[in-house]
Each structure stands twice: as structure tokens, then as C-alpha cells.
mmCIF file of C-alpha atoms in Angstrom:
data_model
loop_
_atom_site.group_PDB
_atom_site.id
_atom_site.type_symbol
_atom_site.label_atom_id
_atom_site.label_comp_id
_atom_site.label_asym_id
_atom_site.label_seq_id
_atom_site.Cartn_x
_atom_site.Cartn_y
_atom_site.Cartn_z
ATOM 1 C CA ALA J 1 67.384 57.549 234.353
ATOM 2 C CA GLN J 2 64.915 60.237 233.352
ATOM 3 C CA SER J 3 61.224 59.906 232.974
ATOM 4 C CA VAL J 4 58.077 61.932 232.308
ATOM 5 C CA ALA J 5 54.541 61.266 233.230
ATOM 6 C CA GLN J 6 51.356 62.842 231.672
ATOM 7 C CA PRO J 7 48.681 61.470 233.948
ATOM 8 C CA GLU J 8 45.752 62.356 231.681
ATOM 9 C CA ASP J 9 45.384 60.718 228.271
ATOM 10 C CA GLN J 10 42.691 63.275 227.367
ATOM 11 C CA VAL J 11 41.632 66.677 228.510
ATOM 12 C CA LYS J 12 38.387 68.361 227.490
ATOM 13 C CA VAL J 13 37.695 72.019 228.072
ATOM 14 C CA ALA J 14 35.086 74.509 226.810
ATOM 15 C CA GLU J 15 36.274 77.303 224.537
ATOM 16 C CA GLY J 16 37.168 80.411 226.550
ATOM 17 C CA ASN J 17 37.841 78.555 229.716
ATOM 18 C CA PRO J 18 41.318 78.135 231.158
ATOM 19 C CA LEU J 19 43.214 74.900 230.363
ATOM 20 C CA THR J 20 45.838 72.876 232.119
ATOM 21 C CA VAL J 21 47.709 69.875 230.832
ATOM 22 C CA LYS J 22 49.730 68.151 233.525
ATOM 23 C CA CYS J 23 53.292 66.883 233.518
ATOM 24 C CA THR J 24 55.578 65.462 236.178
ATOM 25 C CA TYR J 25 59.154 64.427 235.708
ATOM 26 C CA SER J 26 62.057 62.599 237.264
ATOM 27 C CA VAL J 27 65.743 63.222 236.665
ATOM 28 C CA SER J 28 68.933 62.744 238.552
ATOM 29 C CA GLY J 29 70.400 66.170 237.849
ATOM 30 C CA ASN J 30 68.740 69.494 237.004
ATOM 31 C CA PRO J 31 65.901 69.250 234.504
ATOM 32 C CA TYR J 32 65.604 70.850 231.177
ATOM 33 C CA LEU J 33 61.796 70.781 230.404
ATOM 34 C CA PHE J 34 59.914 71.196 227.120
ATOM 35 C CA TRP J 35 56.414 71.185 225.746
ATOM 36 C CA TYR J 36 55.550 70.255 222.148
ATOM 37 C CA VAL J 37 52.310 70.236 220.229
ATOM 38 C CA GLN J 38 51.286 67.893 217.416
ATOM 39 C CA TYR J 39 48.418 68.695 215.111
ATOM 40 C CA PRO J 40 46.837 65.795 213.073
ATOM 41 C CA ASN J 41 49.248 64.150 210.662
ATOM 42 C CA ARG J 42 51.978 66.648 211.407
ATOM 43 C CA GLY J 43 55.324 66.587 213.135
ATOM 44 C CA LEU J 44 55.910 68.109 216.659
ATOM 45 C CA GLN J 45 56.169 71.839 217.088
ATOM 46 C CA PHE J 46 58.147 73.359 219.933
ATOM 47 C CA LEU J 47 56.030 75.492 222.356
ATOM 48 C CA LEU J 48 58.256 76.368 225.206
ATOM 49 C CA LYS J 49 61.082 75.351 227.469
ATOM 50 C CA TYR J 50 62.390 75.790 230.948
ATOM 51 C CA ILE J 51 66.175 75.759 231.409
ATOM 52 C CA THR J 52 66.750 77.977 234.409
ATOM 53 C CA GLY J 53 65.560 81.273 235.915
ATOM 54 C CA ASP J 54 61.926 82.347 236.224
ATOM 55 C CA ASN J 55 59.670 79.445 237.133
ATOM 56 C CA LEU J 56 56.960 80.787 234.814
ATOM 57 C CA VAL J 57 57.801 80.311 231.233
ATOM 58 C CA LYS J 58 55.931 81.920 228.404
ATOM 59 C CA GLY J 59 55.800 80.308 224.924
ATOM 60 C CA SER J 60 54.043 80.267 221.511
ATOM 61 C CA TYR J 61 50.296 80.784 220.909
ATOM 62 C CA GLY J 62 49.585 82.181 224.387
ATOM 63 C CA PHE J 63 50.748 79.120 226.299
ATOM 64 C CA GLU J 64 52.762 79.213 229.447
ATOM 65 C CA ALA J 65 54.084 76.588 231.901
ATOM 66 C CA GLU J 66 55.060 76.633 235.536
ATOM 67 C CA PHE J 67 58.074 74.866 236.849
ATOM 68 C CA ASN J 68 57.620 73.587 240.410
ATOM 69 C CA LYS J 69 60.785 71.928 241.661
ATOM 70 C CA SER J 70 59.273 70.680 245.010
ATOM 71 C CA GLN J 71 56.453 68.897 243.115
ATOM 72 C CA THR J 72 58.649 67.947 240.148
ATOM 73 C CA SER J 73 55.984 69.328 237.876
ATOM 74 C CA PHE J 74 55.850 71.408 234.649
ATOM 75 C CA HIS J 75 52.151 71.928 233.863
ATOM 76 C CA LEU J 76 51.112 73.682 230.657
ATOM 77 C CA LYS J 77 48.455 76.393 230.922
ATOM 78 C CA LYS J 78 46.510 78.860 228.923
ATOM 79 C CA PRO J 79 44.088 81.394 230.259
ATOM 80 C CA SER J 80 41.449 81.089 227.564
ATOM 81 C CA ALA J 81 41.273 78.040 225.300
ATOM 82 C CA LEU J 82 40.568 78.205 221.582
ATOM 83 C CA VAL J 83 39.090 75.432 219.380
ATOM 84 C CA SER J 84 42.282 75.644 217.336
ATOM 85 C CA ASP J 85 44.276 74.562 220.392
ATOM 86 C CA SER J 86 42.826 71.040 219.992
ATOM 87 C CA ALA J 87 45.800 68.753 219.398
ATOM 88 C CA LEU J 88 48.209 66.268 221.059
ATOM 89 C CA TYR J 89 50.530 67.714 223.680
ATOM 90 C CA PHE J 90 53.833 66.182 224.749
ATOM 91 C CA CYS J 91 55.980 67.043 227.662
ATOM 92 C CA ALA J 92 59.598 66.164 227.596
ATOM 93 C CA VAL J 93 62.641 66.186 229.872
ATOM 94 C CA ARG J 94 66.337 66.198 229.551
ATOM 95 C CA ASP J 95 68.926 65.818 232.346
ATOM 96 C CA ASP J 96 71.638 68.347 232.424
ATOM 97 C CA SER J 97 74.080 66.024 234.261
ATOM 98 C CA GLY J 98 76.037 65.245 231.117
ATOM 99 C CA ALA J 99 75.609 61.569 230.392
ATOM 100 C CA GLY J 100 73.079 61.008 227.702
ATOM 101 C CA SER J 101 72.308 64.701 227.838
ATOM 102 C CA TYR J 102 71.462 64.817 224.124
ATOM 103 C CA GLN J 103 68.429 62.652 224.759
ATOM 104 C CA LEU J 104 64.904 63.914 225.441
ATOM 105 C CA THR J 105 62.484 61.556 227.149
ATOM 106 C CA PHE J 106 58.883 62.231 226.128
ATOM 107 C CA GLY J 107 55.625 61.561 227.905
ATOM 108 C CA LYS J 108 52.937 59.556 226.226
ATOM 109 C CA GLY J 109 50.931 62.643 225.313
ATOM 110 C CA THR J 110 47.663 64.199 226.278
ATOM 111 C CA LYS J 111 44.972 64.833 223.794
ATOM 112 C CA LEU J 112 43.389 68.271 224.320
ATOM 113 C CA SER J 113 39.873 68.820 223.026
ATOM 114 C CA VAL J 114 38.439 72.343 223.109
ATOM 115 C CA ILE J 115 34.663 72.212 222.822
ATOM 116 C CA PRO J 116 32.999 75.133 221.001
ATOM 117 C CA ASP Z 1 63.289 79.118 210.170
ATOM 118 C CA VAL Z 2 64.724 75.652 210.888
ATOM 119 C CA LYS Z 3 63.643 73.238 208.321
ATOM 120 C CA VAL Z 4 63.732 69.427 208.762
ATOM 121 C CA THR Z 5 62.475 67.444 205.863
ATOM 122 C CA GLN Z 6 61.681 63.738 205.520
ATOM 123 C CA SER Z 7 61.705 61.978 202.199
ATOM 124 C CA SER Z 8 58.195 60.560 202.295
ATOM 125 C CA ARG Z 9 54.931 61.386 204.129
ATOM 126 C CA TYR Z 10 53.435 57.995 203.504
ATOM 127 C CA LEU Z 11 55.185 54.689 202.654
ATOM 128 C CA VAL Z 12 53.795 51.155 202.119
ATOM 129 C CA LYS Z 13 56.350 48.301 202.111
ATOM 130 C CA ARG Z 14 56.165 44.494 202.191
ATOM 131 C CA THR Z 15 57.451 42.303 204.974
ATOM 132 C CA GLY Z 16 61.112 41.533 204.363
ATOM 133 C CA GLU Z 17 61.936 44.558 202.272
ATOM 134 C CA LYS Z 18 64.781 46.863 203.067
ATOM 135 C CA VAL Z 19 63.439 50.351 203.797
ATOM 136 C CA PHE Z 20 65.314 53.648 203.772
ATOM 137 C CA LEU Z 21 63.924 56.685 205.589
ATOM 138 C CA GLU Z 22 65.758 59.923 204.814
ATOM 139 C CA CYS Z 23 65.978 63.084 206.924
ATOM 140 C CA VAL Z 24 67.585 66.343 205.923
ATOM 141 C CA GLN Z 25 68.040 69.512 208.084
ATOM 142 C CA ASP Z 26 69.270 72.877 206.807
ATOM 143 C CA MET Z 27 70.532 74.523 210.016
ATOM 144 C CA ASP Z 28 73.995 72.873 210.422
ATOM 145 C CA HIS Z 29 72.877 71.093 213.513
ATOM 146 C CA GLU Z 30 75.220 68.485 214.931
ATOM 147 C CA ASN Z 31 72.640 66.357 216.762
ATOM 148 C CA MET Z 32 69.993 64.383 214.903
ATOM 149 C CA PHE Z 33 67.467 61.863 216.094
ATOM 150 C CA TRP Z 34 64.997 59.179 214.901
ATOM 151 C CA TYR Z 35 61.893 58.416 216.880
ATOM 152 C CA ARG Z 36 58.908 56.247 216.359
ATOM 153 C CA GLN Z 37 55.527 57.337 217.573
ATOM 154 C CA ASP Z 38 52.768 54.816 218.460
ATOM 155 C CA PRO Z 39 49.427 55.531 220.112
ATOM 156 C CA GLY Z 40 49.584 55.327 223.806
ATOM 157 C CA LEU Z 41 53.324 54.962 223.849
ATOM 158 C CA GLY Z 42 54.361 58.438 222.945
ATOM 159 C CA LEU Z 43 57.705 58.958 221.213
ATOM 160 C CA ARG Z 44 60.452 56.484 221.624
ATOM 161 C CA LEU Z 45 64.009 57.141 220.604
ATOM 162 C CA ILE Z 46 65.458 54.641 218.078
ATOM 163 C CA TYR Z 47 68.886 56.136 217.313
ATOM 164 C CA PHE Z 48 70.642 59.475 217.523
ATOM 165 C CA SER Z 49 73.727 60.942 216.148
ATOM 166 C CA TYR Z 50 75.838 63.697 217.653
ATOM 167 C CA ASP Z 51 78.136 64.191 214.754
ATOM 168 C CA VAL Z 52 78.955 62.836 211.227
ATOM 169 C CA LYS Z 53 79.627 59.147 211.347
ATOM 170 C CA MET Z 54 78.774 59.058 215.078
ATOM 171 C CA LYS Z 55 75.683 57.169 216.263
ATOM 172 C CA GLU Z 56 74.247 56.022 219.522
ATOM 173 C CA LYS Z 57 71.480 53.542 220.257
ATOM 174 C CA GLY Z 58 68.329 54.871 221.796
ATOM 175 C CA ASP Z 59 65.727 52.994 223.695
ATOM 176 C CA ILE Z 60 64.543 50.712 220.904
ATOM 177 C CA PRO Z 61 67.263 50.109 218.271
ATOM 178 C CA GLU Z 62 66.392 46.512 217.542
ATOM 179 C CA GLY Z 63 65.616 45.997 213.859
ATOM 180 C CA TYR Z 64 66.985 49.329 212.822
ATOM 181 C CA SER Z 65 70.279 50.844 211.746
ATOM 182 C CA VAL Z 66 71.260 54.373 210.801
ATOM 183 C CA SER Z 67 73.775 56.266 208.580
ATOM 184 C CA ARG Z 68 75.136 59.768 208.849
ATOM 185 C CA GLU Z 69 77.647 60.362 206.092
ATOM 186 C CA LYS Z 70 76.982 64.136 205.882
ATOM 187 C CA LYS Z 71 76.110 66.537 208.685
ATOM 188 C CA GLU Z 72 72.734 67.480 207.069
ATOM 189 C CA ARG Z 73 71.438 63.969 206.430
ATOM 190 C CA PHE Z 74 70.471 61.177 208.810
ATOM 191 C CA SER Z 75 69.049 58.001 207.435
ATOM 192 C CA LEU Z 76 67.079 55.281 209.203
ATOM 193 C CA ILE Z 77 67.292 51.788 207.722
ATOM 194 C CA LEU Z 78 65.034 48.878 208.358
ATOM 195 C CA GLU Z 79 67.123 45.903 207.103
ATOM 196 C CA SER Z 80 64.116 43.552 206.832
ATOM 197 C CA ALA Z 81 60.829 45.284 207.487
ATOM 198 C CA SER Z 82 58.301 43.552 209.746
ATOM 199 C CA THR Z 83 54.673 44.263 210.433
ATOM 200 C CA ASN Z 84 55.494 45.423 214.004
ATOM 201 C CA GLN Z 85 57.515 48.231 212.493
ATOM 202 C CA THR Z 86 54.340 49.857 211.111
ATOM 203 C CA SER Z 87 54.436 53.178 212.757
ATOM 204 C CA MET Z 88 54.903 56.956 212.451
ATOM 205 C CA TYR Z 89 58.642 57.890 212.163
ATOM 206 C CA LEU Z 90 59.863 61.256 213.179
ATOM 207 C CA CYS Z 91 63.206 62.806 212.586
ATOM 208 C CA ALA Z 92 64.559 65.723 214.655
ATOM 209 C CA SER Z 93 67.602 67.907 214.754
ATOM 210 C CA ARG Z 94 68.813 69.948 217.686
ATOM 211 C CA ARG Z 95 70.571 72.968 218.849
ATOM 212 C CA GLY Z 96 68.834 73.773 222.116
ATOM 213 C CA GLU Z 97 65.393 72.486 221.569
ATOM 214 C CA GLN Z 98 64.592 69.724 219.016
ATOM 215 C CA TYR Z 99 63.066 70.598 215.679
ATOM 216 C CA PHE Z 100 60.929 67.897 214.081
ATOM 217 C CA GLY Z 101 60.263 66.951 210.539
ATOM 218 C CA PRO Z 102 56.638 66.241 209.352
ATOM 219 C CA GLY Z 103 56.874 62.560 209.933
ATOM 220 C CA THR Z 104 56.728 59.355 207.706
ATOM 221 C CA ARG Z 105 53.848 57.065 208.207
ATOM 222 C CA LEU Z 106 55.154 53.603 207.337
ATOM 223 C CA THR Z 107 52.877 50.671 206.782
ATOM 224 C CA VAL Z 108 54.493 47.207 206.485
ATOM 225 C CA THR Z 109 52.096 44.596 204.979
#
């Protein structure tokens, strides 16, 4: 079974400060990891993914995420937050082991608020 | 750009009605998915389809069925809507990462 935990329901950060949204995962095989963002009354938009290779992944809108296998984490980061980054962020995992490999398991989401 | 469209943004139905939610993608993706999103619960997979006429149950299939007669279209059916099916419904299609539609906010009264 695969699972994702986003330990913070809400994160608040001042504009211009660095931000981190945390994610930990559990899979039986190797993980494929994803971050999505959802703006109010919208669907989810893909931000970035980790499949293999470099542990630091760069994505859309200046976001990046660091894969840490020993800590089973995939935290989302941005060096300087913008008010427009305020949204709901979802981490997701897929197991590459084959069985059920089409399915993504999502975390419960973290609401990011960037304060002007 | 990948485009996933859903037939309605907002829908209000009465308890016991049969409800159809339609999803269309224009990128020839084989895999399509239906999720529901509820506050504090994140996204939960209802059903997915990995090819035409193929379907698999997700984590919460009870009370729902699906239809995939053509590759580009994946329909979610609520046979007899109930108030606990009031939710945001999201469709996605996949090659690599999943691409999501804008969502349908369904209210069952």
C-alpha cells in the first residue's frame, strides 16, 4: 500500500520569505512523487515531479522539491514567496512496482497563505 | 496544451436522481480517473480506466459507476444521488503526470 502525509494543514509565510511545504510518503517499491497546486474553485495544476535522478527537482513558478530517500520526504520549497502563491498544495505518490501503478495517492493538502 | 473538460462547473440535484458527470480529454490519453475532493480528506479515487471499456474500482466506488465507450470520454454516474455525495468531483487523464479538469461542484439536496 502507498500513502502520503502532509503534516501541516496550513502554512503561513511573509511575502519575500522562503517557504516550505512538507510531505512524507510510504511505498513498497520506488516512489514517483508529484506536487500539485489548486487555486480557489479550480482543478489541480501540476507543479513538478520526481521519477529518478537528481534529488532536487525544479518545477513551475519557481518551485522546487527535494527528494530524500532516507527520510522518505519530498518537501516543496520556494526561495521567495509571492502573495499569488497562496493556494492549496497537494503531494502525491505512485509506486513503480507495477500493481496498481496507475493510481496516485494524494495527501490531504496544505493551505499556503502568503502574507503581504 | 493538454485539455481536460468537465460538462458542468456547478450542479444541483435532488436526492434519488440519477446524475451524469462527463469528462473529455483531447490528448489521446489511455488512462482516466475520477476523484472526489472533500475538505480535510484530500482527493480520493472513485474509479479509473486504463483503456476503452476497461474500468477499475478506486478507494471509494460505492454509490458510483462509470462508463468509457470512447477513449476521450469518461463518465461518472451516480445511480441514486444522496446528500453524502455532495462534493467537488475532479476528472483527470494521464500520460506521465495526471492532468486535471476544472472540477464539478455537485450539491445534492
